[in-house]
Amino acid sequence: MPELPEIETIKVQLAEVLPGRIINKVEILKAKSFIGDKKQIEGKKVVGVERKAKLLLIELDRGVDLAIHFKMTGQLIYVNKDKRIAGGHPTLDFVGELPSKHTRVIFHLDQGTLFFNDQRIFGWIKVVESGELKVESFWEKLGPEPFDLDEEQFIKIFIKLKQPIKLALMDQAKISGVGNIYANDACWEAKVNPRRLANSLTRKQYTDLYFGVIKVLNEGIKFGGATAADAKYIDLHGLGGHYQDHFRVYDREGEMCLRNDDGIIHKLSLGGRGTYFCPACQR
DNA sequence: CACTTGACCTGTCCGC
DNA sequence: TGCGGACAGGTCAAGT
């Protein structure tokens, strides 16, 4: 499901609700979804919530954190009947019964309940010692987010890569946070054909791509992420985002290009991922 | 080393 | 109606 804007949306919502909460009990319904010993986190208090790219970090007191990756279909949903907590309103009208058949882990808090749902079971929640992530594989291997780069640094990354630009944008080791939706839309913003090799863009295309990536990510954040028709992405309160109403090319095969009356959005496969572009204006 | 392909899972949709 | 295959917002490991 989620790329940087979706995780950022959930991170902001978690930060309103979780700090100060105590994890009384952890219920693991699918062993594969939870890595580590739940006893290490039971009884501990949430002190903060952080995000790097698509990875979420829930910081607990006494030296332990929870790292969460949503992969394609992960969801975090917070339910609390006690409305004294900000944002803690129940949202069962939107998400249906909880736990659902896709609920993999349940965090019983001192106030409210946090559900981790994940249809495809690719996602994971991992107990880590504080600071461990930063020297450990996944976090360490993440490249900088687009927001952390200036234009020159951005160009320097791509000008030496020989793979299609869209795949390079999605390589988390090179640059982190961009997934399939925003990579497609960023290429459209820059009028770049997603198949063009990353080292072959014009100076102007690199510049346009840099600003295009930042533009679509910021718009994704502004609209609370993208919830396509299958509604796999929902926020902490079970609500969908609205970036899908602003898709440039993603999921728009056969539709008219937004800036070119002669352009029809085409779809092809790149690296096994659905790739959308306007042949008329993306060169 | 850089790049490509298949695997990991469940569920849905589409063509025959 | 049933069945098979393709596909879905993401990484990983193993191949070339």
Coordinates of C-alpha atoms (C1' of nucleotides) in Angstrom, one line a residue:
Chain A
M1 CA 0.0 0.0 0.0
P2 CA 1.8 2.9 1.3
E3 CA 4.5 5.2 0.2
L4 CA 6.1 8.1 2.1
P5 CA 2.9 10.3 2.1
E6 CA 0.7 7.5 3.4
I7 CA 3.1 6.6 6.2
E8 CA 3.6 10.3 7.0
T9 CA -0.2 10.7 7.4
I10 CA -0.3 7.8 9.8
K11 CA 2.8 9.0 11.7
V12 CA 1.2 12.4 12.4
Q13 CA -2.0 10.7 13.6
L14 CA -0.1 8.3 15.8
A15 CA 1.8 11.2 17.3
E16 CA -1.5 12.8 18.4
V17 CA -2.7 9.6 20.1
L18 CA 0.1 7.3 21.3
P19 CA 2.6 9.3 23.4
G20 CA 1.9 8.5 27.0
R21 CA 0.0 5.4 26.3
I22 CA 1.1 2.1 27.9
I23 CA 1.1 -1.2 26.0
N24 CA -0.6 -3.5 28.4
K25 CA -0.7 -6.6 26.3
V26 CA 0.2 -7.7 22.8
E27 CA -1.8 -10.3 21.0
I28 CA -0.1 -11.9 18.0
L29 CA -2.5 -13.6 15.6
K30 CA 0.0 -14.3 12.9
A31 CA 3.6 -15.1 14.0
K32 CA 5.1 -14.0 10.8
S33 CA 3.9 -10.4 11.3
F34 CA 5.7 -9.9 14.6
I35 CA 9.5 -10.3 15.0
G36 CA 10.9 -10.3 18.5
D37 CA 9.7 -11.0 22.0
K38 CA 6.4 -9.2 22.9
K39 CA 7.4 -9.4 26.6
Q40 CA 10.0 -6.8 25.8
I41 CA 7.3 -4.2 25.1
E42 CA 4.5 -5.2 27.3
G43 CA 4.2 -2.7 30.2
K44 CA 6.2 0.0 28.3
K45 CA 5.1 3.5 27.5
V46 CA 5.1 5.2 24.1
V47 CA 7.3 8.3 24.1
G48 CA 7.4 9.2 20.4
V49 CA 6.7 8.3 16.8
E50 CA 9.2 8.7 14.0
R51 CA 9.3 7.9 10.3
K52 CA 12.0 7.4 7.8
A53 CA 10.8 6.9 4.2
K54 CA 8.2 4.1 4.4
L55 CA 9.4 2.8 7.8
L56 CA 7.6 3.8 11.0
L57 CA 9.2 3.8 14.4
I58 CA 7.3 3.8 17.6
E59 CA 9.6 4.8 20.4
L60 CA 9.0 3.3 23.9
D61 CA 10.6 4.1 27.2
R62 CA 13.4 2.0 28.7
G63 CA 15.4 1.5 25.5
V64 CA 13.1 -0.4 23.2
D65 CA 11.4 0.7 20.0
L66 CA 8.9 -0.9 17.5
A67 CA 9.7 -0.7 13.8
I68 CA 6.8 -1.2 11.5
H69 CA 6.8 -1.7 7.7
F70 CA 3.5 -1.8 5.9
K71 CA 4.7 -3.3 2.7
M72 CA 1.7 -3.5 0.3
T73 CA -1.3 -4.0 2.5
G74 CA -0.4 -3.1 6.1
Q75 CA -2.8 -0.9 8.1
L76 CA -2.7 0.5 11.6
I77 CA -6.1 1.3 13.1
Y78 CA -6.7 2.9 16.5
V79 CA -10.0 2.4 18.2
N80 CA -10.9 4.1 21.5
K81 CA -14.3 4.6 22.9
D82 CA -13.0 7.1 25.4
K83 CA -13.1 10.4 23.4
R84 CA -11.0 12.2 26.0
I85 CA -8.0 11.3 23.9
A86 CA -7.5 13.5 20.8
G87 CA -8.3 11.6 17.6
G88 CA -9.3 8.6 19.6
H89 CA -12.8 8.4 18.3
P90 CA -14.1 5.0 17.2
T91 CA -14.2 4.4 13.5
L92 CA -15.8 1.0 13.2
D93 CA -18.3 2.5 10.8
F94 CA -15.5 2.8 8.2
V95 CA -13.4 -0.3 8.8
G96 CA -16.0 -2.8 9.9
E97 CA -15.5 -5.4 12.5
L98 CA -12.2 -5.5 14.4
P99 CA -10.4 -7.7 14.7
S100 CA -11.0 -8.5 11.0
K101 CA -9.8 -11.6 9.2
H102 CA -6.7 -9.6 8.2
T103 CA -5.8 -8.5 11.7
R104 CA -2.3 -9.9 12.5
V105 CA -1.4 -8.1 15.7
I106 CA -3.4 -6.3 18.4
F107 CA -1.9 -3.9 20.9
H108 CA -4.1 -3.5 24.0
L109 CA -3.2 -0.1 25.4
D110 CA -4.1 1.5 28.8
Q111 CA -6.6 3.5 26.7
G112 CA -7.7 2.2 23.4
T113 CA -6.6 -0.5 21.1
L114 CA -4.3 -0.5 18.1
F115 CA -4.8 -3.1 15.3
F116 CA -2.3 -4.1 12.7
N117 CA -4.1 -5.5 9.7
D118 CA -2.2 -6.9 6.7
Q119 CA -3.9 -8.9 4.0
R120 CA -0.9 -10.2 2.3
I121 CA 1.3 -10.7 5.4
F122 CA 4.3 -9.0 3.8
G123 CA 4.5 -6.3 6.4
W124 CA 6.1 -6.7 9.8
I125 CA 6.5 -5.3 13.3
K126 CA 9.8 -5.7 14.9
V127 CA 11.1 -5.1 18.4
V128 CA 14.4 -3.3 18.3
E129 CA 16.8 -1.9 20.9
S130 CA 16.8 1.9 20.7
G131 CA 19.3 3.0 18.2
E132 CA 19.7 -0.5 16.8
L133 CA 17.8 0.3 13.6
K134 CA 20.2 2.9 12.7
V135 CA 23.0 0.5 12.4
E136 CA 20.9 -2.4 11.2
S137 CA 20.2 -3.5 7.7
F138 CA 16.9 -1.9 6.7
W139 CA 17.2 1.6 8.1
E140 CA 20.9 1.8 7.3
K141 CA 20.4 0.8 3.7
L142 CA 17.8 3.5 3.1
G143 CA 19.0 6.4 0.9
P144 CA 18.1 10.0 1.6
E145 CA 14.5 11.1 1.2
P146 CA 13.9 13.6 -1.7
F147 CA 13.2 16.3 0.9
D148 CA 16.8 15.9 2.3
L149 CA 18.4 16.6 -1.1
D150 CA 19.1 19.7 -3.1
E151 CA 18.9 19.7 -6.8
E152 CA 22.6 19.0 -7.4
Q153 CA 22.6 16.1 -5.0
F154 CA 19.5 14.6 -6.7
I155 CA 21.1 14.8 -10.1
K156 CA 24.3 13.2 -8.9
I157 CA 22.5 10.1 -7.8
F158 CA 20.7 9.4 -11.1
I159 CA 23.3 10.5 -13.6
K160 CA 25.4 7.4 -13.0
L161 CA 22.6 4.9 -13.1
K162 CA 21.9 2.8 -16.2
Q163 CA 18.5 1.5 -15.3
P164 CA 15.1 3.0 -16.3
I165 CA 14.6 6.2 -14.4
K166 CA 11.3 5.1 -12.9
L167 CA 13.0 2.0 -11.4
A168 CA 15.9 4.1 -10.1
L169 CA 13.4 6.4 -8.4
M170 CA 11.9 3.4 -6.6
D171 CA 15.2 2.0 -5.4
Q172 CA 15.1 2.7 -1.7
A173 CA 18.9 2.4 -1.4
K174 CA 19.4 5.3 -3.9
I175 CA 16.5 7.5 -2.7
S176 CA 13.9 6.6 -0.2
G177 CA 10.1 7.0 0.2
V178 CA 9.0 6.9 -3.5
G179 CA 7.0 3.9 -4.6
N180 CA 5.0 3.0 -7.7
I181 CA 2.3 5.6 -7.5
Y182 CA 4.5 8.7 -6.9
A183 CA 7.2 7.5 -9.3
N184 CA 4.7 7.3 -12.1
D185 CA 3.3 10.7 -11.4
A186 CA 6.7 12.3 -10.8
C187 CA 7.8 11.1 -14.3
W188 CA 4.7 12.7 -15.8
E189 CA 5.5 16.0 -14.0
A190 CA 8.9 16.1 -15.5
K191 CA 7.7 14.9 -19.0
V192 CA 10.1 12.0 -18.8
N193 CA 9.4 8.6 -20.3
P194 CA 9.6 6.2 -17.4
R195 CA 11.7 3.8 -19.6
R196 CA 14.4 6.4 -20.2
L197 CA 17.7 5.3 -18.6
A198 CA 18.5 7.4 -15.5
N199 CA 21.8 8.6 -16.9
S200 CA 20.2 9.9 -20.2
L201 CA 18.0 12.7 -19.0
T202 CA 18.6 16.3 -20.1
R203 CA 19.6 18.8 -17.5
K204 CA 16.2 20.3 -17.6
Q205 CA 14.5 16.9 -17.1
Y206 CA 16.6 16.2 -14.0
T207 CA 15.6 19.5 -12.6
D208 CA 12.0 19.0 -13.5
L209 CA 12.1 15.5 -12.0
Y210 CA 13.6 16.8 -8.8
F211 CA 10.8 19.3 -8.3
G212 CA 8.2 16.9 -9.6
V213 CA 9.1 14.2 -7.0
I214 CA 8.9 16.8 -4.3
K215 CA 5.6 18.2 -5.7
V216 CA 3.8 14.9 -5.9
L217 CA 5.0 13.7 -2.5
N218 CA 3.9 17.0 -0.9
E219 CA 0.6 16.7 -2.6
G220 CA 0.2 13.2 -1.4
I221 CA 0.8 14.3 2.2
K222 CA -1.6 17.3 1.8
F223 CA -4.4 15.0 0.6
G224 CA -3.7 12.3 3.3
G225 CA -2.3 9.7 0.9
A226 CA -3.9 7.7 -1.9
T227 CA -6.7 5.3 -1.5
A228 CA -7.4 3.5 -4.8
A229 CA -10.5 1.7 -5.5
D230 CA -9.5 -1.4 -3.5
A231 CA -9.1 0.8 -0.4
K232 CA -6.1 -1.1 0.9
Y233 CA -4.7 2.2 2.3
I234 CA -6.7 3.7 5.2
D235 CA -5.4 6.0 7.8
L236 CA -5.2 5.5 11.6
H237 CA -8.9 6.2 11.9
G238 CA -10.0 4.0 9.1
L239 CA -10.5 6.8 6.6
G240 CA -9.1 6.9 3.0
G241 CA -6.9 9.6 1.6
H242 CA -7.7 11.8 -1.4
Y243 CA -4.6 11.9 -3.6
Q244 CA -6.2 9.4 -5.9
D245 CA -8.4 12.3 -7.1
H246 CA -5.2 14.0 -8.3
F247 CA -3.4 11.1 -10.0
R248 CA -1.5 12.4 -13.0
V249 CA -1.1 9.0 -14.8
Y250 CA -1.3 6.3 -12.2
D251 CA -4.2 4.0 -12.7
R252 CA -5.4 6.1 -15.6
E253 CA -4.8 3.8 -18.5
G254 CA -6.8 4.8 -21.6
E255 CA -7.7 8.2 -20.1
M256 CA -6.8 11.5 -21.6
C257 CA -3.5 13.1 -20.5
L258 CA -4.2 16.0 -18.2
R259 CA -2.1 18.5 -20.2
N260 CA -2.2 17.2 -23.8
D261 CA -5.5 16.7 -25.6
D262 CA -3.8 14.3 -28.0
G263 CA -2.3 12.1 -25.3
I264 CA -3.8 8.9 -24.1
I265 CA -2.3 7.3 -21.0
H266 CA -0.6 4.0 -21.8
K267 CA 0.3 1.2 -19.5
L268 CA 3.3 -1.1 -19.6
S269 CA 5.3 -3.2 -17.2
L270 CA 8.7 -2.1 -15.9
G271 CA 10.5 -4.3 -13.4
G272 CA 7.2 -6.1 -13.0
R273 CA 5.3 -3.0 -11.9
G274 CA 2.5 -1.3 -13.6
T275 CA 3.8 1.8 -15.3
Y276 CA 1.7 4.6 -16.7
F277 CA 2.7 7.4 -18.9
C278 CA 1.6 9.7 -21.7
P279 CA 3.5 8.9 -24.9
A280 CA 2.7 12.2 -26.4
C281 CA 4.4 14.4 -23.8
Q282 CA 6.8 12.1 -21.9
R283 CA 10.0 11.7 -23.9
Chain B
dC1 C1' 29.3 -4.0 -8.7
dA2 C1' 24.8 -2.9 -11.2
dC3 C1' 20.9 -4.7 -12.8
dT4 C1' 17.0 -8.2 -13.5
dT5 C1' 13.9 -11.8 -12.2
dG6 C1' 11.3 -14.5 -9.1
dA7 C1' 9.6 -15.3 -4.4
dC8 C1' 7.0 -14.0 -0.5
dC9 C1' 1.2 -14.1 0.5
dT10 C1' -3.9 -13.3 0.0
dG11 C1' -7.6 -11.7 -2.7
dT12 C1' -10.0 -10.0 -6.8
dC13 C1' -10.9 -9.5 -11.4
dC14 C1' -11.1 -10.8 -16.2
dG15 C1' -11.2 -14.0 -20.2
dC16 C1' -12.3 -18.5 -21.7
Chain C
dT1 C1' -20.4 -21.4 -12.8
dG2 C1' -15.5 -22.7 -12.7
dC3 C1' -10.8 -22.4 -13.6
dG4 C1' -6.5 -20.3 -14.7
dG5 C1' -3.7 -16.4 -15.0
dA6 C1' -2.5 -11.7 -14.3
dC7 C1' -2.2 -8.3 -11.1
dA8 C1' -2.1 -5.3 -6.5
dG9 C1' 0.7 0.8 -3.2
dG10 C1' 7.2 -3.4 -1.4
dT11 C1' 11.2 -5.4 -0.4
dC12 C1' 14.7 -9.5 -0.6
dA13 C1' 17.5 -13.1 -2.3
dA14 C1' 19.4 -15.2 -6.0
dG15 C1' 20.5 -15.1 -10.6
dT16 C1' 23.2 -12.9 -14.9

